[in-house]
PDB file of C-alpha atoms in Angstrom:
ATOM      1  CA  MET A   1      87.982  26.757 191.964  1.00 77.00           C
ATOM      2  CA  ARG A   2      89.383  30.114 193.043  1.00 92.00           C
ATOM      3  CA  PRO A   3      86.959  33.081 192.890  1.00 92.00           C
ATOM      4  CA  SER A   4      89.070  34.614 190.104  1.00 92.00           C
ATOM      5  CA  GLY A   5      89.147  31.368 188.105  1.00 94.00           C
ATOM      6  CA  ARG A   6      92.945  31.107 188.449  1.00 96.00           C
ATOM      7  CA  ASN A   7      94.636  27.795 189.105  1.00 96.00           C
ATOM      8  CA  LEU A   8      96.385  27.189 192.432  1.00 96.00           C
ATOM      9  CA  SER A   9      99.819  28.351 191.251  1.00 97.00           C
ATOM     10  CA  GLN A  10      98.677  31.186 188.950  1.00 97.00           C
ATOM     11  CA  MET A  11      99.680  34.746 189.772  1.00 98.00           C
ATOM     12  CA  ARG A  12      97.488  37.714 189.000  1.00 98.00           C
ATOM     13  CA  PRO A  13      98.484  39.778 185.921  1.00 97.00           C
ATOM     14  CA  ILE A  14     101.538  41.872 186.813  1.00 98.00           C
ATOM     15  CA  SER A  15     102.572  45.175 185.244  1.00 98.00           C
ATOM     16  CA  ILE A  16     105.158  47.728 186.343  1.00 98.00           C
ATOM     17  CA  GLU A  17     105.243  51.162 184.711  1.00 98.00           C
ATOM     18  CA  THR A  18     108.334  53.227 185.510  1.00 98.00           C
ATOM     19  CA  GLY A  19     108.975  56.973 185.512  1.00 96.00           C
ATOM     20  CA  VAL A  20     105.422  57.904 186.506  1.00 97.00           C
ATOM     21  CA  MET A  21     106.468  60.790 188.799  1.00 97.00           C
ATOM     22  CA  ARG A  22     108.363  63.738 187.425  1.00 96.00           C
ATOM     23  CA  HIS A  23     110.240  64.858 190.527  1.00 97.00           C
ATOM     24  CA  ALA A  24     111.096  61.590 192.282  1.00 98.00           C
ATOM     25  CA  GLU A  25     114.544  60.095 191.699  1.00 98.00           C
ATOM     26  CA  GLY A  26     112.815  56.774 191.034  1.00 98.00           C
ATOM     27  CA  SER A  27     109.156  55.862 190.623  1.00 98.00           C
ATOM     28  CA  CYS A  28     106.798  53.206 189.329  1.00 98.00           C
ATOM     29  CA  LEU A  29     103.177  52.169 189.315  1.00 98.00           C
ATOM     30  CA  ILE A  30     102.832  48.467 190.049  1.00 98.00           C
ATOM     31  CA  ARG A  31      99.633  46.605 189.264  1.00 98.00           C
ATOM     32  CA  CYS A  32      99.069  43.126 190.656  1.00 98.00           C
ATOM     33  CA  GLY A  33      95.596  42.349 189.404  1.00 97.00           C
ATOM     34  CA  ASN A  34      93.314  44.955 190.960  1.00 97.00           C
ATOM     35  CA  THR A  35      95.878  46.017 193.550  1.00 98.00           C
ATOM     36  CA  HIS A  36      97.632  49.173 192.328  1.00 98.00           C
ATOM     37  CA  VAL A  37     100.439  50.870 194.270  1.00 98.00           C
ATOM     38  CA  LEU A  38     102.360  54.042 193.399  1.00 98.00           C
ATOM     39  CA  CYS A  39     105.985  53.776 194.583  1.00 98.00           C
ATOM     40  CA  SER A  40     108.555  56.564 194.661  1.00 98.00           C
ATOM     41  CA  ALA A  41     112.138  56.875 195.884  1.00 98.00           C
ATOM     42  CA  SER A  42     113.604  60.085 197.311  1.00 98.00           C
ATOM     43  CA  ILE A  43     117.307  60.581 197.980  1.00 98.00           C
ATOM     44  CA  GLU A  44     118.574  62.667 200.894  1.00 96.00           C
ATOM     45  CA  ASP A  45     122.283  63.375 201.320  1.00 93.00           C
ATOM     46  CA  ASN A  46     122.046  63.145 205.097  1.00 89.00           C
ATOM     47  CA  PRO A  47     121.507  59.819 206.861  1.00 91.00           C
ATOM     48  CA  PRO A  48     119.416  59.477 210.022  1.00 93.00           C
ATOM     49  CA  ARG A  49     121.049  60.979 213.092  1.00 93.00           C
ATOM     50  CA  PHE A  50     121.875  57.576 214.582  1.00 95.00           C
ATOM     51  CA  LEU A  51     124.051  56.786 211.531  1.00 95.00           C
ATOM     52  CA  LYS A  52     126.065  60.028 211.466  1.00 94.00           C
ATOM     53  CA  GLY A  53     129.764  59.274 211.130  1.00 94.00           C
ATOM     54  CA  THR A  54     129.301  55.531 210.602  1.00 96.00           C
ATOM     55  CA  GLY A  55     129.747  55.527 206.831  1.00 94.00           C
ATOM     56  CA  LEU A  56     126.498  53.583 206.472  1.00 97.00           C
ATOM     57  CA  GLY A  57     123.478  54.480 204.388  1.00 97.00           C
ATOM     58  CA  TRP A  58     119.833  53.807 205.140  1.00 98.00           C
ATOM     59  CA  VAL A  59     116.733  52.748 203.248  1.00 98.00           C
ATOM     60  CA  THR A  60     113.376  53.361 204.875  1.00 98.00           C
ATOM     61  CA  ALA A  61     109.744  53.352 203.769  1.00 98.00           C
ATOM     62  CA  GLU A  62     106.395  54.998 204.323  1.00 97.00           C
ATOM     63  CA  TYR A  63     103.070  53.396 203.398  1.00 97.00           C
ATOM     64  CA  GLY A  64      99.550  54.673 203.104  1.00 95.00           C
ATOM     65  CA  MET A  65      96.163  54.009 201.506  1.00 95.00           C
ATOM     66  CA  LEU A  66      94.006  56.526 199.695  1.00 94.00           C
ATOM     67  CA  PRO A  67      90.565  56.888 201.295  1.00 92.00           C
ATOM     68  CA  ARG A  68      88.785  55.081 198.440  1.00 93.00           C
ATOM     69  CA  ALA A  69      91.410  52.421 197.800  1.00 96.00           C
ATOM     70  CA  THR A  70      88.862  49.995 199.277  1.00 91.00           C
ATOM     71  CA  ASN A  71      85.141  49.436 198.751  1.00 90.00           C
ATOM     72  CA  THR A  72      84.256  51.839 201.567  1.00 91.00           C
ATOM     73  CA  ARG A  73      85.905  55.147 202.399  1.00 93.00           C
ATOM     74  CA  ASN A  74      88.570  55.123 205.093  1.00 89.00           C
ATOM     75  CA  ARG A  75      89.456  58.325 206.919  1.00 88.00           C
ATOM     76  CA  ARG A  76      92.895  59.695 206.139  1.00 88.00           C
ATOM     77  CA  GLU A  77      95.276  58.859 208.960  1.00 87.00           C
ATOM     78  CA  ALA A  78      96.542  62.448 208.898  1.00 82.00           C
ATOM     79  CA  ALA A  79      93.018  63.581 209.780  1.00 83.00           C
ATOM     80  CA  GLN A  80      93.044  61.233 212.759  1.00 86.00           C
ATOM     81  CA  GLY A  81      96.379  62.567 213.932  1.00 85.00           C
ATOM     82  CA  LYS A  82      98.191  59.241 214.065  1.00 86.00           C
ATOM     83  CA  GLN A  83      99.108  56.212 212.008  1.00 89.00           C
ATOM     84  CA  SER A  84      97.396  52.916 212.681  1.00 88.00           C
ATOM     85  CA  GLY A  85      99.389  50.000 214.034  1.00 91.00           C
ATOM     86  CA  ARG A  86      98.814  48.211 210.715  1.00 90.00           C
ATOM     87  CA  THR A  87     100.362  51.076 208.737  1.00 91.00           C
ATOM     88  CA  GLN A  88     103.409  51.214 211.005  1.00 94.00           C
ATOM     89  CA  GLU A  89     103.908  47.456 210.811  1.00 95.00           C
ATOM     90  CA  ILE A  90     103.685  47.426 207.012  1.00 96.00           C
ATOM     91  CA  GLN A  91     106.084  50.293 206.416  1.00 96.00           C
ATOM     92  CA  ARG A  92     108.632  48.748 208.764  1.00 97.00           C
ATOM     93  CA  LEU A  93     108.335  45.497 206.823  1.00 97.00           C
ATOM     94  CA  ILE A  94     108.921  47.319 203.522  1.00 98.00           C
ATOM     95  CA  GLY A  95     111.977  49.099 204.913  1.00 98.00           C
ATOM     96  CA  ARG A  96     113.483  45.920 206.399  1.00 97.00           C
ATOM     97  CA  SER A  97     112.887  44.023 203.191  1.00 98.00           C
ATOM     98  CA  LEU A  98     114.511  46.572 200.911  1.00 98.00           C
ATOM     99  CA  ARG A  99     117.510  47.093 203.211  1.00 98.00           C
ATOM    100  CA  ALA A 100     118.209  43.361 202.972  1.00 97.00           C
ATOM    101  CA  GLY A 101     119.058  43.836 199.296  1.00 97.00           C
ATOM    102  CA  VAL A 102     121.388  46.807 199.820  1.00 98.00           C
ATOM    103  CA  ASP A 103     125.073  47.096 200.725  1.00 98.00           C
ATOM    104  CA  ARG A 104     124.793  50.022 203.122  1.00 97.00           C
ATOM    105  CA  VAL A 105     128.538  50.676 203.065  1.00 97.00           C
ATOM    106  CA  ALA A 106     128.487  51.120 199.289  1.00 97.00           C
ATOM    107  CA  LEU A 107     125.424  53.375 199.602  1.00 97.00           C
ATOM    108  CA  GLY A 108     127.371  55.782 201.792  1.00 96.00           C
ATOM    109  CA  GLU A 109     125.992  58.215 204.330  1.00 96.00           C
ATOM    110  CA  ARG A 110     122.678  59.023 202.671  1.00 97.00           C
ATOM    111  CA  GLN A 111     119.078  57.972 203.057  1.00 98.00           C
ATOM    112  CA  ILE A 112     116.636  56.754 200.411  1.00 98.00           C
ATOM    113  CA  THR A 113     112.967  56.901 201.394  1.00 98.00           C
ATOM    114  CA  ILE A 114     110.492  54.709 199.544  1.00 98.00           C
ATOM    115  CA  ASP A 115     106.912  56.021 199.573  1.00 98.00           C
ATOM    116  CA  CYS A 116     104.227  53.441 198.805  1.00 98.00           C
ATOM    117  CA  ASP A 117     100.737  54.824 198.232  1.00 97.00           C
ATOM    118  CA  VAL A 118      97.943  52.329 197.613  1.00 98.00           C
ATOM    119  CA  LEU A 119      95.633  53.653 194.901  1.00 98.00           C
ATOM    120  CA  GLN A 120      93.458  50.545 194.805  1.00 98.00           C
ATOM    121  CA  ALA A 121      93.457  47.572 197.156  1.00 97.00           C
ATOM    122  CA  ASP A 122      92.442  44.000 196.380  1.00 96.00           C
ATOM    123  CA  GLY A 123      94.743  42.055 198.702  1.00 95.00           C
ATOM    124  CA  GLY A 124      98.544  41.861 198.808  1.00 96.00           C
ATOM    125  CA  THR A 125      99.232  45.593 199.134  1.00 97.00           C
ATOM    126  CA  ARG A 126     102.336  45.120 201.282  1.00 97.00           C
ATOM    127  CA  CYS A 127     103.761  42.586 198.843  1.00 98.00           C
ATOM    128  CA  ALA A 128     103.100  44.861 195.857  1.00 98.00           C
ATOM    129  CA  SER A 129     104.697  47.746 197.793  1.00 98.00           C
ATOM    130  CA  ILE A 130     107.890  45.764 198.381  1.00 98.00           C
ATOM    131  CA  THR A 131     108.085  44.564 194.766  1.00 98.00           C
ATOM    132  CA  GLY A 132     107.382  48.006 193.299  1.00 98.00           C
ATOM    133  CA  GLY A 133     109.421  49.765 195.975  1.00 98.00           C
ATOM    134  CA  TRP A 134     112.491  47.818 194.877  1.00 98.00           C
ATOM    135  CA  VAL A 135     112.047  49.067 191.292  1.00 98.00           C
ATOM    136  CA  ALA A 136     111.818  52.680 192.505  1.00 98.00           C
ATOM    137  CA  LEU A 137     114.920  52.112 194.639  1.00 98.00           C
ATOM    138  CA  ARG A 138     116.793  50.600 191.696  1.00 98.00           C
ATOM    139  CA  LEU A 139     115.978  53.614 189.515  1.00 98.00           C
ATOM    140  CA  ALA A 140     117.096  56.064 192.198  1.00 98.00           C
ATOM    141  CA  VAL A 141     120.398  54.233 192.683  1.00 98.00           C
ATOM    142  CA  ASN A 142     120.910  54.202 188.904  1.00 98.00           C
ATOM    143  CA  LYS A 143     120.783  58.008 188.998  1.00 97.00           C
ATOM    144  CA  LEU A 144     123.463  58.124 191.685  1.00 97.00           C
ATOM    145  CA  LEU A 145     125.652  55.745 189.680  1.00 97.00           C
ATOM    146  CA  GLY A 146     125.073  57.666 186.445  1.00 97.00           C
ATOM    147  CA  ALA A 147     126.048  60.955 188.096  1.00 96.00           C
ATOM    148  CA  GLY A 148     129.237  59.423 189.506  1.00 96.00           C
ATOM    149  CA  VAL A 149     128.094  60.004 193.083  1.00 96.00           C
ATOM    150  CA  LEU A 150     128.503  56.276 193.760  1.00 96.00           C
ATOM    151  CA  THR A 151     131.445  54.289 192.442  1.00 92.00           C
ATOM    152  CA  SER A 152     130.022  50.819 193.156  1.00 96.00           C
ATOM    153  CA  ASP A 153     126.468  49.500 192.983  1.00 98.00           C
ATOM    154  CA  PRO A 154     124.995  49.154 196.497  1.00 98.00           C
ATOM    155  CA  ILE A 155     122.105  46.957 195.322  1.00 98.00           C
ATOM    156  CA  VAL A 156     123.173  43.347 195.710  1.00 97.00           C
ATOM    157  CA  ASP A 157     120.014  41.573 194.502  1.00 98.00           C
ATOM    158  CA  HIS A 158     116.381  41.914 193.557  1.00 98.00           C
ATOM    159  CA  VAL A 159     113.811  41.920 196.365  1.00 98.00           C
ATOM    160  CA  ALA A 160     110.172  40.916 195.842  1.00 98.00           C
ATOM    161  CA  ALA A 161     107.266  39.624 197.898  1.00 98.00           C
ATOM    162  CA  VAL A 162     104.139  37.529 197.389  1.00 98.00           C
ATOM    163  CA  SER A 163     101.292  36.267 199.540  1.00 97.00           C
ATOM    164  CA  CYS A 164     100.329  32.601 199.797  1.00 97.00           C
ATOM    165  CA  GLY A 165      97.674  30.841 201.830  1.00 95.00           C
ATOM    166  CA  ILE A 166      95.336  27.926 202.349  1.00 94.00           C
ATOM    167  CA  TYR A 167      92.025  28.724 200.653  1.00 93.00           C
ATOM    168  CA  ALA A 168      89.183  26.187 200.626  1.00 91.00           C
ATOM    169  CA  GLY A 169      91.674  23.596 201.853  1.00 92.00           C
ATOM    170  CA  GLN A 170      94.123  24.194 198.995  1.00 94.00           C
ATOM    171  CA  PRO A 171      97.471  26.041 198.950  1.00 96.00           C
ATOM    172  CA  VAL A 172      97.271  29.044 196.612  1.00 97.00           C
ATOM    173  CA  VAL A 173      99.581  31.874 195.549  1.00 98.00           C
ATOM    174  CA  ASP A 174      98.966  35.627 195.300  1.00 98.00           C
ATOM    175  CA  LEU A 175      95.702  35.921 197.211  1.00 97.00           C
ATOM    176  CA  ASP A 176      93.209  38.599 196.216  1.00 97.00           C
ATOM    177  CA  TYR A 177      90.857  40.092 198.797  1.00 95.00           C
ATOM    178  CA  ALA A 178      88.112  37.498 198.298  1.00 94.00           C
ATOM    179  CA  GLU A 179      90.602  34.732 199.102  1.00 95.00           C
ATOM    180  CA  ASP A 180      92.531  36.609 201.772  1.00 92.00           C
ATOM    181  CA  SER A 181      89.387  37.352 203.773  1.00 90.00           C
ATOM    182  CA  GLU A 182      88.386  33.672 203.776  1.00 90.00           C
ATOM    183  CA  ALA A 183      91.795  31.977 203.978  1.00 90.00           C
ATOM    184  CA  GLY A 184      92.353  29.512 206.802  1.00 89.00           C
ATOM    185  CA  THR A 185      96.082  30.259 206.688  1.00 91.00           C
ATOM    186  CA  ASP A 186      97.653  33.442 205.357  1.00 91.00           C
ATOM    187  CA  GLY A 187     101.303  34.261 204.741  1.00 94.00           C
ATOM    188  CA  ASN A 188     103.629  36.802 203.137  1.00 97.00           C
ATOM    189  CA  PHE A 189     106.969  35.724 201.718  1.00 98.00           C
ATOM    190  CA  VAL A 190     109.806  38.163 200.976  1.00 98.00           C
ATOM    191  CA  MET A 191     112.739  36.800 198.995  1.00 98.00           C
ATOM    192  CA  THR A 192     115.752  37.865 196.969  1.00 98.00           C
ATOM    193  CA  GLY A 193     116.155  37.209 193.279  1.00 97.00           C
ATOM    194  CA  ALA A 194     118.522  34.371 194.178  1.00 97.00           C
ATOM    195  CA  GLY A 195     115.730  32.724 196.170  1.00 96.00           C
ATOM    196  CA  ARG A 196     117.035  33.511 199.645  1.00 97.00           C
ATOM    197  CA  LEU A 197     114.426  34.290 202.288  1.00 97.00           C
ATOM    198  CA  ILE A 198     114.273  37.742 203.858  1.00 98.00           C
ATOM    199  CA  GLU A 199     111.094  37.445 205.885  1.00 97.00           C
ATOM    200  CA  VAL A 200     108.146  35.077 206.276  1.00 96.00           C
ATOM    201  CA  GLN A 201     104.929  36.154 207.989  1.00 94.00           C
ATOM    202  CA  MET A 202     102.596  33.197 208.579  1.00 92.00           C
ATOM    203  CA  SER A 203      99.502  32.890 210.715  1.00 91.00           C
ATOM    204  CA  ALA A 204      96.612  30.487 211.172  1.00 90.00           C
ATOM    205  CA  GLU A 205      93.603  32.705 210.564  1.00 79.00           C
ATOM    206  CA  GLY A 206      90.930  30.042 210.892  1.00 76.00           C
ATOM    207  CA  ALA A 207      92.720  26.704 210.917  1.00 81.00           C
ATOM    208  CA  THR A 208      96.155  25.428 211.874  1.00 88.00           C
ATOM    209  CA  PHE A 209      98.540  24.299 209.138  1.00 91.00           C
ATOM    210  CA  SER A 210     101.012  21.454 208.843  1.00 93.00           C
ATOM    211  CA  ARG A 211     104.710  21.493 208.057  1.00 94.00           C
ATOM    212  CA  GLU A 212     103.872  19.837 204.726  1.00 95.00           C
ATOM    213  CA  GLU A 213     101.450  22.631 203.863  1.00 94.00           C
ATOM    214  CA  MET A 214     104.062  25.187 204.867  1.00 94.00           C
ATOM    215  CA  GLY A 215     106.459  23.569 202.399  1.00 96.00           C
ATOM    216  CA  LYS A 216     103.880  23.735 199.609  1.00 96.00           C
ATOM    217  CA  LEU A 217     103.281  27.407 200.297  1.00 97.00           C
ATOM    218  CA  LEU A 218     107.014  28.078 200.213  1.00 97.00           C
ATOM    219  CA  ASP A 219     107.280  26.310 196.841  1.00 97.00           C
ATOM    220  CA  LEU A 220     104.440  28.441 195.481  1.00 98.00           C
ATOM    221  CA  ALA A 221     106.057  31.584 196.858  1.00 98.00           C
ATOM    222  CA  GLU A 222     109.418  30.772 195.287  1.00 98.00           C
ATOM    223  CA  ALA A 223     107.835  30.339 191.854  1.00 98.00           C
ATOM    224  CA  GLY A 224     105.754  33.490 192.292  1.00 98.00           C
ATOM    225  CA  ILE A 225     108.788  35.525 193.312  1.00 98.00           C
ATOM    226  CA  GLY A 226     110.508  34.320 190.152  1.00 98.00           C
ATOM    227  CA  GLU A 227     107.686  35.799 188.075  1.00 98.00           C
ATOM    228  CA  LEU A 228     107.829  39.070 190.001  1.00 98.00           C
ATOM    229  CA  VAL A 229     111.591  39.374 189.515  1.00 98.00           C
ATOM    230  CA  SER A 230     111.111  38.787 185.781  1.00 98.00           C
ATOM    231  CA  ALA A 231     108.540  41.613 185.775  1.00 98.00           C
ATOM    232  CA  GLN A 232     111.007  43.869 187.606  1.00 98.00           C
ATOM    233  CA  LYS A 233     113.708  43.141 185.032  1.00 98.00           C
ATOM    234  CA  ALA A 234     111.332  43.751 182.130  1.00 98.00           C
ATOM    235  CA  ALA A 235     110.247  47.085 183.605  1.00 98.00           C
ATOM    236  CA  LEU A 236     113.862  48.232 183.900  1.00 97.00           C
ATOM    237  CA  GLU A 237     114.954  47.257 180.383  1.00 92.00           C
TER     238      GLU A 237
END
């Protein structure tokens, strides 16, 4: 039995509320169980310097946690004067993941920055950030298309992410903190709406895992991503 009472293949309740920020070109609040992330998309007409004159656009991301997103207060990274290695790794993952679903030629020489701010953390914050970040990106691109700034849609597919792991000897999907902290194997799966893999992060936290177990986790992830994509579509209707 999982601590939450869910079955092995059961996702946490998912909700995505759009248009939660007045000034951002795209925004949403994604809730995956008790993990809540505020995602916003900001459009800049100028691309990064290394892309000047290439005709290519760029999608990047920034990630952060509010001090009381967890059960004890964490110091703001700004107060410490630097980002942690964990923060840098997560925001690079979000950026890579979202770029995989974008035709950068069709986007043109502009940059879209996705800000992901964790309001409440209960495991899977990076996965929620990717899933919600895609919705914010989609809304921002819709504005460019609606204004006639873009003539073709640069978004080629949905992008979503889910965690899977081996908990108490069983493969499970969408780990909350209680499971994540005790999992023998932990992984994050990023996929497109068509089921193509973008990135897989897997590690043996307390016990090695077999190829067969890896396959079971991938099956769980694929089904979970399907549910997340359905939630994305519902939020955008």
